mmCIF file of C-alpha atoms and ligand atoms in Angstrom:
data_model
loop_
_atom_site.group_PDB
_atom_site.id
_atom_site.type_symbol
_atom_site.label_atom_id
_atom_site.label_comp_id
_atom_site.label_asym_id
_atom_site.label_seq_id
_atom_site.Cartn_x
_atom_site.Cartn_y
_atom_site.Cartn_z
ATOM 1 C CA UNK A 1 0.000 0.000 0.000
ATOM 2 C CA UNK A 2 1.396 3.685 -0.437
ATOM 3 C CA UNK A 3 1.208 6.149 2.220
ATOM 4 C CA UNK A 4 -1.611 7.859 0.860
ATOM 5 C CA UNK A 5 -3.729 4.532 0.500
ATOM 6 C CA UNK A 6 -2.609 3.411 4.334
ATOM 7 C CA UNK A 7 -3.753 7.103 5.702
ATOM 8 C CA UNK A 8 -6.909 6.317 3.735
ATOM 9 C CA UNK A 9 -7.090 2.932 5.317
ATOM 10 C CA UNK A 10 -7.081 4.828 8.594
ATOM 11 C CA UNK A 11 -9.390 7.198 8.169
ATOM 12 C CA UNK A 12 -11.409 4.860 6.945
ATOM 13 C CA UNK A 13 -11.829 2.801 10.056
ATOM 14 C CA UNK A 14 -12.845 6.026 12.053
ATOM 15 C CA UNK A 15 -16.246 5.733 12.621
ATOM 16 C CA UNK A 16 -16.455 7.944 16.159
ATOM 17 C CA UNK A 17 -16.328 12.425 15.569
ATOM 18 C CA UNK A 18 -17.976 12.765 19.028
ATOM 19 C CA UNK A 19 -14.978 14.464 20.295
ATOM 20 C CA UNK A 20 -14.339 16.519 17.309
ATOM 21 C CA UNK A 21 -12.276 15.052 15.058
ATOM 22 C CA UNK A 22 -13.735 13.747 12.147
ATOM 23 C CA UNK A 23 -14.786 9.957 10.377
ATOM 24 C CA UNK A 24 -15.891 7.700 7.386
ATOM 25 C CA UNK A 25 -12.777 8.519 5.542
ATOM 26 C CA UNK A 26 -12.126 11.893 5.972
ATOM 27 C CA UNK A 27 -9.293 13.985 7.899
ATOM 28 C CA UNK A 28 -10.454 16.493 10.279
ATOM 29 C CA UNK A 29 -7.719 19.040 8.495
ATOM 30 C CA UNK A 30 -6.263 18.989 5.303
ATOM 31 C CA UNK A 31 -2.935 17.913 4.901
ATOM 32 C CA UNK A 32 -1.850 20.473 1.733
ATOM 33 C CA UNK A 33 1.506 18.401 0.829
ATOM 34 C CA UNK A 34 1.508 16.293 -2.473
ATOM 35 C CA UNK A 35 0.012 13.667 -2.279
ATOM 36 C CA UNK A 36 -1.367 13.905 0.930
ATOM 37 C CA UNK A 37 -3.351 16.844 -0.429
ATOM 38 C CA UNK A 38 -5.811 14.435 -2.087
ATOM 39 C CA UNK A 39 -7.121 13.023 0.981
ATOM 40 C CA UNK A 40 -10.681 13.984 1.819
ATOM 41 C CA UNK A 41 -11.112 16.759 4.456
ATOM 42 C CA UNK A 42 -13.629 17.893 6.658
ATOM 43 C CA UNK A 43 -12.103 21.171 6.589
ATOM 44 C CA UNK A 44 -9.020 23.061 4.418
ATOM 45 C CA UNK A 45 -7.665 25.543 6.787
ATOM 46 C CA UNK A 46 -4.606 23.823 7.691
ATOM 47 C CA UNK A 47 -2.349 26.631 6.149
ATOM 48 C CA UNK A 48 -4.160 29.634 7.039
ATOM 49 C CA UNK A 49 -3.608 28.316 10.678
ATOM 50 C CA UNK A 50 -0.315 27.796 10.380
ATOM 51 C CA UNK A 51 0.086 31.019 8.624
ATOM 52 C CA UNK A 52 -1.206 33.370 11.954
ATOM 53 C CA UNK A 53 0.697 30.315 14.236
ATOM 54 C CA UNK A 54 3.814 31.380 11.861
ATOM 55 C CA UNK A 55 3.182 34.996 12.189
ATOM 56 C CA UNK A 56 2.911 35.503 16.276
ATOM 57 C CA UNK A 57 4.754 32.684 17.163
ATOM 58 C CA UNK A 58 8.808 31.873 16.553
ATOM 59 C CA UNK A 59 9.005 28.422 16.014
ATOM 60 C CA UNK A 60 12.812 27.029 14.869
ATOM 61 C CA UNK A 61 14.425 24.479 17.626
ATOM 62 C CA UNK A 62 11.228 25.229 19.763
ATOM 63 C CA UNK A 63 9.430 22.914 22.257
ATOM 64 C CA UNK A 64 5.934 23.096 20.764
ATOM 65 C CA UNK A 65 2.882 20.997 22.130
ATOM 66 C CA UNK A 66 -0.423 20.931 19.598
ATOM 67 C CA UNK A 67 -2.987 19.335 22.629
ATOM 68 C CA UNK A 68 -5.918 18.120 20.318
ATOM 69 C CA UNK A 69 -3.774 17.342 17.121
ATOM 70 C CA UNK A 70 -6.990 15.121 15.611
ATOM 71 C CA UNK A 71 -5.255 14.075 12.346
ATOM 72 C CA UNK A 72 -1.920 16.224 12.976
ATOM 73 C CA UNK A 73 -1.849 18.016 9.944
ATOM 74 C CA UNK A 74 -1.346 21.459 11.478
ATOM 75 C CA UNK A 75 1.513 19.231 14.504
ATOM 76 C CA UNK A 76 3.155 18.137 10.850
ATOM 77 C CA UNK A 77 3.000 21.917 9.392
ATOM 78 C CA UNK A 78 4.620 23.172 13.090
ATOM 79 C CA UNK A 79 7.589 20.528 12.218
ATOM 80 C CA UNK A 80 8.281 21.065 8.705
ATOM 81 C CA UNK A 81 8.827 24.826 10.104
ATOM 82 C CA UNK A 82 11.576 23.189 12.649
ATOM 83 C CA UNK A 83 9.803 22.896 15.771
ATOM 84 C CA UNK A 84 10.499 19.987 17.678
ATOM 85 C CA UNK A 85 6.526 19.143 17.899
ATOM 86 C CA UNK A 86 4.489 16.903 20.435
ATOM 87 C CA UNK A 87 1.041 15.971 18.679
ATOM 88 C CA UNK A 88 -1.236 14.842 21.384
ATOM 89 C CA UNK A 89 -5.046 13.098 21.038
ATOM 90 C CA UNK A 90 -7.320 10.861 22.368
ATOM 91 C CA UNK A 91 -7.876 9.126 19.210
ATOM 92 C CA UNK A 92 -5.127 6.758 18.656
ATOM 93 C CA UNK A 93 -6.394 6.457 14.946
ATOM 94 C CA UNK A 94 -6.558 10.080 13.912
ATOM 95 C CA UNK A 95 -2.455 9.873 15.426
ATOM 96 C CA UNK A 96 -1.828 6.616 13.161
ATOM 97 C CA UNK A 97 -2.926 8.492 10.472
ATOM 98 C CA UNK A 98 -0.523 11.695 11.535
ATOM 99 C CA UNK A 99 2.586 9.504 11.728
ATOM 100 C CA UNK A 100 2.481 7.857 8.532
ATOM 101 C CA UNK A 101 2.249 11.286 6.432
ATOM 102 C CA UNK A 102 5.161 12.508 9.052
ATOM 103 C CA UNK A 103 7.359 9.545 8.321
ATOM 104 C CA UNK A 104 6.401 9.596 4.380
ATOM 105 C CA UNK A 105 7.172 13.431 4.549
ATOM 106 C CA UNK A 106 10.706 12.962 6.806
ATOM 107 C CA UNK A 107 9.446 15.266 9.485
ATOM 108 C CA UNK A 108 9.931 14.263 13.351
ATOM 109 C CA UNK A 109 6.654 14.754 15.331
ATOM 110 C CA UNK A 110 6.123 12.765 18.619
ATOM 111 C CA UNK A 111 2.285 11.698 18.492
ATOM 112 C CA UNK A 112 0.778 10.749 21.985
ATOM 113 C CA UNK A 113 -2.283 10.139 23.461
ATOM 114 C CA UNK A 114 -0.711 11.965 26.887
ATOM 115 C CA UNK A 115 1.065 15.188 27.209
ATOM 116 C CA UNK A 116 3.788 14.135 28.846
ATOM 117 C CA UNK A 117 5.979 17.268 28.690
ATOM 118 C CA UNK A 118 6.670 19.415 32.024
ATOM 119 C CA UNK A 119 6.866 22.128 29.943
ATOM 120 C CA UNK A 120 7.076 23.782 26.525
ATOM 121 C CA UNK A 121 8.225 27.244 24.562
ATOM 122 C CA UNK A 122 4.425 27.269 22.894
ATOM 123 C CA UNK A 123 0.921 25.188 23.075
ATOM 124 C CA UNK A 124 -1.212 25.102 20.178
ATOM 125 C CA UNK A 125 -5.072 24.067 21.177
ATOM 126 C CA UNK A 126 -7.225 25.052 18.523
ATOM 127 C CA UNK A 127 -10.557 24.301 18.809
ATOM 128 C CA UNK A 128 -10.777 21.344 21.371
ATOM 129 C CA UNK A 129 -12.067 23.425 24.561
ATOM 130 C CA UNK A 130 -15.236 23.384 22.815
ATOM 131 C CA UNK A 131 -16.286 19.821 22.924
ATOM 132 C CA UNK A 132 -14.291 19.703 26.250
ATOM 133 C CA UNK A 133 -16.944 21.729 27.502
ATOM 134 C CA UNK A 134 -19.576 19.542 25.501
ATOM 135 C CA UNK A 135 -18.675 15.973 26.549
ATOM 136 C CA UNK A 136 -17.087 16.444 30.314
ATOM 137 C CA UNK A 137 -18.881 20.362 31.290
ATOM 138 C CA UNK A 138 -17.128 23.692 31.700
ATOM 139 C CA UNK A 139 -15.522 23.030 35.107
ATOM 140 C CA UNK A 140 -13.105 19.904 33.225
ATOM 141 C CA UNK A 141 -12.767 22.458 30.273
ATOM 142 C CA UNK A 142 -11.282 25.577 31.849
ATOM 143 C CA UNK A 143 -8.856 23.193 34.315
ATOM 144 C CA UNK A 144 -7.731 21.683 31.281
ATOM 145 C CA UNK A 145 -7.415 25.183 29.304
ATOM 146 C CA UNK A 146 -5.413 26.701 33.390
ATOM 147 C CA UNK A 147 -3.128 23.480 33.424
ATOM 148 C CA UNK A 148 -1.993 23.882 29.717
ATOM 149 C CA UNK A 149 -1.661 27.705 30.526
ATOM 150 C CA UNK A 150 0.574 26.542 33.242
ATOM 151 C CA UNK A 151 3.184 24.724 31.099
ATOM 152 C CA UNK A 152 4.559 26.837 28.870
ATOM 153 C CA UNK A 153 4.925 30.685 27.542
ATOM 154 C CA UNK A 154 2.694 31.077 24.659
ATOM 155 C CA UNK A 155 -0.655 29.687 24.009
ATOM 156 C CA UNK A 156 -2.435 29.792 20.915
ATOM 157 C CA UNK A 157 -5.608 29.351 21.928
ATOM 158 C CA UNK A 158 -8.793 28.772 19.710
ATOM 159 C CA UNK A 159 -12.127 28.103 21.841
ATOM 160 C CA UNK A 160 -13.740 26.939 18.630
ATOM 161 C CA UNK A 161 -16.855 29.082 19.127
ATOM 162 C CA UNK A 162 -18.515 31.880 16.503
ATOM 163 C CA UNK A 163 -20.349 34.304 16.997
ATOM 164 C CA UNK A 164 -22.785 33.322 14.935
ATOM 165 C CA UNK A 165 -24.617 30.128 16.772
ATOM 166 C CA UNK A 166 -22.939 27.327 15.457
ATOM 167 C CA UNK A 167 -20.878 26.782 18.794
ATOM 168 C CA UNK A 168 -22.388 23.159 20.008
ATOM 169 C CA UNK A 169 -24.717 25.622 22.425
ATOM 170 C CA UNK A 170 -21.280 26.459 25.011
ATOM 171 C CA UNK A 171 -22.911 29.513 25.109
ATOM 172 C CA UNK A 172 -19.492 31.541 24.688
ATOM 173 C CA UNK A 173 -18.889 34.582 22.570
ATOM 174 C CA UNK A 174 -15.774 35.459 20.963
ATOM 175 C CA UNK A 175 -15.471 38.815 22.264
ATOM 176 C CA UNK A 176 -15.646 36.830 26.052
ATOM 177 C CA UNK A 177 -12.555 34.408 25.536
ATOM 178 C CA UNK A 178 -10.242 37.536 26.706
ATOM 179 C CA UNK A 179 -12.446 37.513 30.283
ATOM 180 C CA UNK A 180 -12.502 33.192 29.952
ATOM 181 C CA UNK A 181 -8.413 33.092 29.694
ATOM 182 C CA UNK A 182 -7.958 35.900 32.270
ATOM 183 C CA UNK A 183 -9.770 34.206 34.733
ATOM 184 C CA UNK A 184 -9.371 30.481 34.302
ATOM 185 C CA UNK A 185 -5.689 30.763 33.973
ATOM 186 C CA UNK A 186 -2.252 32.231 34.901
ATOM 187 C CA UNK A 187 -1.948 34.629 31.547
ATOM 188 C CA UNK A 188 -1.677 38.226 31.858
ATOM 189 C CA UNK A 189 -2.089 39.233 28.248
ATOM 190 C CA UNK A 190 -3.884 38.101 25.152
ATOM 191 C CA UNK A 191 -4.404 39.756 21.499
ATOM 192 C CA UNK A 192 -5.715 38.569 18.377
ATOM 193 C CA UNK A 193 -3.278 36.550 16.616
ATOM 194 C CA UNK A 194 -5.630 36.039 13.594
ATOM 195 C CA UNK A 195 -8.798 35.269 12.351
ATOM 196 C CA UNK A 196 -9.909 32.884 9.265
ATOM 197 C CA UNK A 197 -12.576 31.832 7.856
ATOM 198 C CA UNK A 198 -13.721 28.183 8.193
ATOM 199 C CA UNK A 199 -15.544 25.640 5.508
ATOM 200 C CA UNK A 200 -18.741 26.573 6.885
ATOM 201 C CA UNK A 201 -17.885 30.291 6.361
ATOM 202 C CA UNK A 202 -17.652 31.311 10.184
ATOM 203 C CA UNK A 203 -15.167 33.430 11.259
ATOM 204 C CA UNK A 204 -12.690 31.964 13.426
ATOM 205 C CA UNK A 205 -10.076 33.701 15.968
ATOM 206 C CA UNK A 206 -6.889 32.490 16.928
ATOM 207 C CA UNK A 207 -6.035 34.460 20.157
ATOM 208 C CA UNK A 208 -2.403 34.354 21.796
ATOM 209 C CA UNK A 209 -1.874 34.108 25.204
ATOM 210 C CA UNK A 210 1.456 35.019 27.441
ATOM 211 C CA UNK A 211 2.508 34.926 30.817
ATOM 212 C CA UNK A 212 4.076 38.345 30.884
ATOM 213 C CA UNK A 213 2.239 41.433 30.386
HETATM 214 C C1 SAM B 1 -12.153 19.946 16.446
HETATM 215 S S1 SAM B 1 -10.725 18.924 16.491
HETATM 216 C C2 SAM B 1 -9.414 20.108 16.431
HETATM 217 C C3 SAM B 1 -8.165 19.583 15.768
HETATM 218 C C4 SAM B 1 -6.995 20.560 15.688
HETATM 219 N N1 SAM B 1 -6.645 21.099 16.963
HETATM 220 C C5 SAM B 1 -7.240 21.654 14.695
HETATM 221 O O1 SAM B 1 -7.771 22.724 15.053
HETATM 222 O O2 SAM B 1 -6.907 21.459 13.539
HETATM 223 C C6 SAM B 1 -10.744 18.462 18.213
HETATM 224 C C7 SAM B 1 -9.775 17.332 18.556
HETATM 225 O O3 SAM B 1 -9.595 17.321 19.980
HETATM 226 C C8 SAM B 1 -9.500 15.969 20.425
HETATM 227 N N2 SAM B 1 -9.827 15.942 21.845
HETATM 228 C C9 SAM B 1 -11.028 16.137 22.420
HETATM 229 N N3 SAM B 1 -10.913 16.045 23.761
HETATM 230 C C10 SAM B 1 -9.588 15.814 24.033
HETATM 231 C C11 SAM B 1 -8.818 15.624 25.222
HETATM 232 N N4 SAM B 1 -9.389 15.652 26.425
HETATM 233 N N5 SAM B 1 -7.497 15.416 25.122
HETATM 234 C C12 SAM B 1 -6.903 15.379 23.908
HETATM 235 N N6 SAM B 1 -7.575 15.525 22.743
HETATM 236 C C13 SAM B 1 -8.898 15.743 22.794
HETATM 237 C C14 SAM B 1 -10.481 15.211 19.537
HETATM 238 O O4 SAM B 1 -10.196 13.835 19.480
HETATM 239 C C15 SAM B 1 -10.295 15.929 18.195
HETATM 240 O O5 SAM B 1 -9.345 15.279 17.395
#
């Protein structure tokens, strides 16, 4: 089998999205290297994340933790830009999947389904606090969003919600993720990193998050 048809294979046998990632053949992200880039996709926006992650974040010989990789495409993107990258999920499949178009693409990415890291120069978690919040409540959400805060510098943090009412009913506005990360966790300062627009045309913000003021 080639790489493409074993990811496939993978992706395939996924028949579970409850926790966000995706199933029946298709990767949550798009991986946008030849020939990965003819996988299915729930969703294209790999490379406009990792263009604003890119932007606000410096990532050469840097510890980087993405908490919630699904399918890693965006943990893969992070290494090809010479981070030394920690892809962590609950979904030992959607990992499978990540480390076969690592190896194929001769990247180094650690997938996991623990963060085992103390700490790290920058945490990626894009859209998972969401369906944190849906499956195990708001209480197990913001402890997990404090004790990632806690281990490392920078977080780039996406709560997944719009503005527009397509947030799973967590009842959270964009504008209120400033008050959510101030409160819940140990960060003094946080700023719009970037926005983008996602498949189902609703605008997305990528908001970083540092210890310092
Ligand atoms: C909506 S996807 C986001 C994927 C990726 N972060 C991105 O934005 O491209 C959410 C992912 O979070 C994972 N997830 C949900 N709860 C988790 C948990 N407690 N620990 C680790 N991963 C989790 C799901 O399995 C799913 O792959």
């Amino acid at each position: 089998m080639t790489p493409v048809e074993q990811v496939q294979t993978i992706l395939n046998s996924i028949t579970d999205d409850s926790l966000g990632g995706s199933a029946n053949g298709v990767a949550y992200q798009d991986y946008p290297w030849h020939p990965f880039d003819a996988i299915p996709a729930a969703f294209r926006t790999t490379q406009r994340k990792l263009d604003i992650i890119k932007r606000v974040v410096r990532l050469k010989e840097k510890t980087v933790l993405d908490f919630g990789c699904a399918n890693g495409a965006v943990t893969i993107g992070l290494a090809l830009e010479g981070a030394k990258v920690y892809g962590v999920d609950v979904e030992p499949a959607q990992l499978g999947a990540g480390r076969i178009v690592a190896r194929s693409l001769g990247v180094d990415v650690q997938f996991s389904t623990q963060a085992s890291l103390a700490h790290c120069d920058a945490i990626i978690y894009l859209s998972v606090w969401k369906w944190t919040v849906r499956h195990q409540g708001r209480k197990v959400a913001d402890a997990q969003l404090r004790r990632l805060s806690e281990s490392c510098d920078v977080l780039l943090f996406d709560a997944g919600v719009g503005d527009c009412g397509t947030d799973l009913g967590v009842g959270l506005k964009v504008s209120e993720v400033p008050t959510l990360v101030l409160r819940a966790t140990p960060m003094a300062n946080i700023a719009k990193a970037g926005a983008f627009v996602d498949n189902n045309n609703i605008p997305r913000t990528i908001w970083k998050c540092l210890r310092q003021s």
